[in-house]
């Protein structure tokens, strides 16, 4: 007796060999679910394979709290350029990192981690942080928003500054801040030289500010957040706010305040 033919109406029947044959809408739904699961497994396996190398793990650790140019990674990790390029390609193919061109020196690219892909990767901690200082060029939007968000998320003191501060905070930054429950009424722009101290954790949220700070004042963390001012739209400022807020949410758990800060905050 030959195999039993599938009947109409999308009903399941057993073939002679004992396998389940499905027809109709139910069949396509199950096949689709199987395909999605298979793709997920392949993607996860690629991430695990990419992280299964000490050099690539070192790159991930270096990028865990901030972005870096490939040359900077090579210098920090004492790795030749061609090897850095190879490892970055593997990480990029696995969806663990992406590259973006600098808004300052357009010949430069910065590498950043993809947090969704990296969700299961442990990040290094930053201990004994006395104060956080967010820096951008004009101190009129990104750094002000970052300081305002940080103040709501952490007990560690925070302020902001600019390398070439504007006279006032950008009106759209004020508008976005109020929309998200921040209080921009006391925000004032300031020159970075008058603000940053030796023991501050400096976070540059601007490529141009990062590239123009003197070597001895280099920030410990760099976030390549696009400048919303050229577009000058509410959407651009909302996008900057969202990116900064997401990065702060990932960094706050890694920052350990000093004992003095804990005493002041009562924690």
Coordinates of C-alpha atoms in Angstrom, one line a residue, residues 69-255:
X69 CA 38.5 54.2 16.5
X70 CA 40.2 51.1 15.2
X71 CA 43.6 52.7 15.7
X72 CA 42.8 53.5 19.3
X73 CA 41.9 49.9 19.9
X74 CA 45.1 48.7 18.4
X75 CA 47.1 51.1 20.7
X76 CA 45.3 50.1 23.8
X77 CA 45.4 46.4 23.2
X78 CA 48.9 46.5 21.6
X79 CA 47.6 44.8 18.5
X80 CA 48.7 45.3 14.9
X81 CA 46.4 47.1 12.6
X82 CA 45.7 44.2 10.3
X83 CA 44.8 42.0 13.2
X84 CA 42.4 44.6 14.6
X85 CA 40.8 44.9 11.2
X86 CA 40.3 41.1 11.0
X87 CA 38.8 40.8 14.5
X88 CA 36.5 43.8 13.9
X89 CA 35.2 42.2 10.7
X90 CA 34.3 39.0 12.6
X91 CA 32.6 41.0 15.3
X92 CA 30.7 43.1 12.8
X93 CA 29.6 40.1 10.8
X94 CA 28.2 38.7 14.0
X95 CA 26.2 41.9 14.6
X96 CA 28.2 42.7 17.8
X97 CA 29.7 46.0 16.6
X98 CA 28.9 48.7 14.0
X99 CA 31.0 51.5 12.6
X100 CA 30.1 55.2 12.2
X101 CA 32.0 58.0 10.5
X102 CA 33.1 60.9 12.7
X103 CA 31.2 64.2 12.5
X104 CA 34.6 66.0 13.0
X105 CA 37.4 64.3 11.1
X106 CA 35.5 62.5 8.3
X107 CA 38.4 60.3 7.6
X108 CA 37.9 58.7 11.0
X109 CA 35.4 55.9 11.9
X110 CA 34.4 54.9 15.4
X111 CA 33.4 51.4 16.5
X112 CA 30.5 50.9 18.9
X113 CA 28.9 47.8 20.5
X114 CA 25.4 46.7 19.6
X115 CA 23.8 46.3 23.1
X116 CA 20.9 44.1 21.9
X117 CA 23.4 41.5 20.6
X118 CA 25.7 42.0 23.6
X119 CA 23.0 41.6 26.2
X120 CA 24.5 38.5 27.7
X121 CA 28.1 39.7 27.8
X122 CA 29.4 40.9 31.2
X123 CA 30.8 44.4 31.3
X124 CA 33.7 45.7 33.4
X125 CA 32.9 48.0 36.3
X126 CA 34.1 51.6 36.9
X127 CA 34.9 51.9 40.6
X128 CA 35.4 54.9 42.9
X129 CA 33.8 57.5 40.6
X130 CA 33.7 60.9 42.4
X131 CA 31.8 62.8 39.7
X132 CA 30.7 62.4 36.1
X133 CA 31.2 65.2 33.6
X134 CA 29.5 65.1 30.2
X135 CA 31.3 67.0 27.5
X136 CA 30.3 68.2 24.0
X137 CA 31.4 71.1 21.8
X138 CA 28.8 73.8 22.7
X139 CA 27.4 72.3 25.9
X140 CA 24.0 73.3 24.6
X141 CA 22.2 70.0 23.9
X142 CA 23.7 66.6 24.2
X143 CA 25.9 67.1 27.3
X144 CA 23.1 69.0 29.1
X145 CA 20.6 66.3 28.4
X146 CA 23.1 63.6 29.5
X147 CA 23.7 65.4 32.8
X148 CA 20.0 65.8 33.4
X149 CA 19.3 62.2 32.7
X150 CA 22.2 61.0 34.8
X151 CA 21.0 63.1 37.8
X152 CA 17.7 61.1 37.8
X153 CA 19.4 57.7 37.4
X154 CA 22.4 57.9 39.8
X155 CA 23.5 59.2 43.1
X156 CA 27.0 60.0 41.7
X157 CA 27.3 63.8 41.2
X158 CA 27.2 65.0 37.6
X159 CA 27.8 68.2 35.6
X160 CA 28.5 69.2 32.0
X161 CA 30.7 71.4 29.9
X162 CA 31.8 72.3 26.4
X163 CA 35.0 72.8 24.5
X164 CA 33.5 75.9 22.8
X165 CA 30.4 76.6 24.9
X166 CA 27.4 78.5 23.4
X167 CA 25.8 81.4 25.1
X168 CA 22.7 79.4 26.0
X169 CA 21.1 76.0 25.9
X170 CA 19.4 75.1 22.7
X171 CA 15.6 75.7 22.9
X172 CA 14.8 72.3 21.4
X173 CA 17.0 70.6 24.0
X174 CA 15.0 72.5 26.7
X175 CA 11.8 71.4 25.1
X176 CA 12.8 67.7 24.9
X177 CA 14.1 67.9 28.5
X178 CA 10.8 69.1 29.9
X179 CA 8.9 66.5 27.8
X180 CA 10.9 63.8 29.7
X181 CA 10.5 65.3 33.2
X182 CA 13.9 67.0 33.4
X183 CA 14.3 70.5 34.9
X184 CA 16.4 72.6 32.5
X185 CA 15.7 76.0 34.2
X186 CA 19.0 75.9 36.0
X187 CA 21.1 74.7 33.0
X188 CA 24.0 77.0 32.1
X189 CA 26.8 76.5 29.6
X190 CA 30.4 76.2 30.8
X191 CA 33.9 75.9 29.5
X192 CA 35.4 72.5 30.0
X193 CA 38.7 73.9 31.4
X194 CA 36.8 75.5 34.2
X195 CA 34.9 72.4 35.1
X196 CA 36.8 69.2 34.7
X197 CA 39.0 68.0 37.6
X198 CA 41.6 65.3 37.6
X199 CA 39.5 62.6 39.3
X200 CA 36.3 63.1 37.2
X201 CA 34.9 60.5 34.9
X202 CA 34.7 62.5 31.7
X203 CA 32.3 61.2 29.0
X204 CA 32.5 62.9 25.6
X205 CA 29.1 62.7 23.8
X206 CA 30.5 64.5 20.8
X207 CA 33.1 63.4 18.2
X208 CA 34.5 66.9 17.8
X209 CA 34.9 67.5 21.5
X210 CA 36.6 64.1 21.9
X211 CA 39.0 64.8 19.1
X212 CA 40.0 68.3 20.2
X213 CA 40.6 67.8 23.9
X214 CA 44.3 67.8 24.8
X215 CA 45.9 64.4 25.4
X216 CA 46.2 64.8 29.1
X217 CA 42.4 65.6 29.3
X218 CA 41.2 62.8 27.2
X219 CA 37.9 61.4 28.4
X220 CA 37.8 57.9 29.8
X221 CA 34.6 57.3 27.8
X222 CA 33.5 58.4 24.4
X223 CA 29.9 58.2 23.0
X224 CA 29.6 59.0 19.3
X225 CA 26.1 60.6 19.5
X226 CA 25.1 62.5 16.3
X227 CA 24.6 66.2 16.8
X228 CA 20.9 67.1 16.5
X229 CA 21.5 70.8 16.0
X230 CA 22.2 70.7 12.2
X231 CA 18.8 69.0 11.6
X232 CA 17.2 71.3 14.1
X233 CA 14.0 69.2 14.4
X234 CA 12.2 67.8 17.4
X235 CA 12.8 64.4 16.0
X236 CA 16.6 64.8 15.9
X237 CA 16.7 66.0 19.5
X238 CA 14.4 63.1 20.6
X239 CA 16.7 60.7 18.9
X240 CA 19.7 62.2 20.7
X241 CA 17.8 62.0 24.0
X242 CA 16.9 58.3 23.4
X243 CA 20.4 57.2 22.5
X244 CA 21.9 59.0 25.5
X245 CA 19.3 57.7 27.9
X246 CA 19.9 54.2 26.7
X247 CA 23.7 54.5 27.1
X248 CA 23.3 56.0 30.6
X249 CA 21.0 53.1 31.6
X250 CA 23.7 50.7 30.6
X251 CA 26.5 52.6 32.3
X252 CA 24.9 53.5 35.6
X253 CA 25.0 49.9 37.0
X254 CA 28.8 49.7 36.1
X255 CA 29.7 52.9 38.1

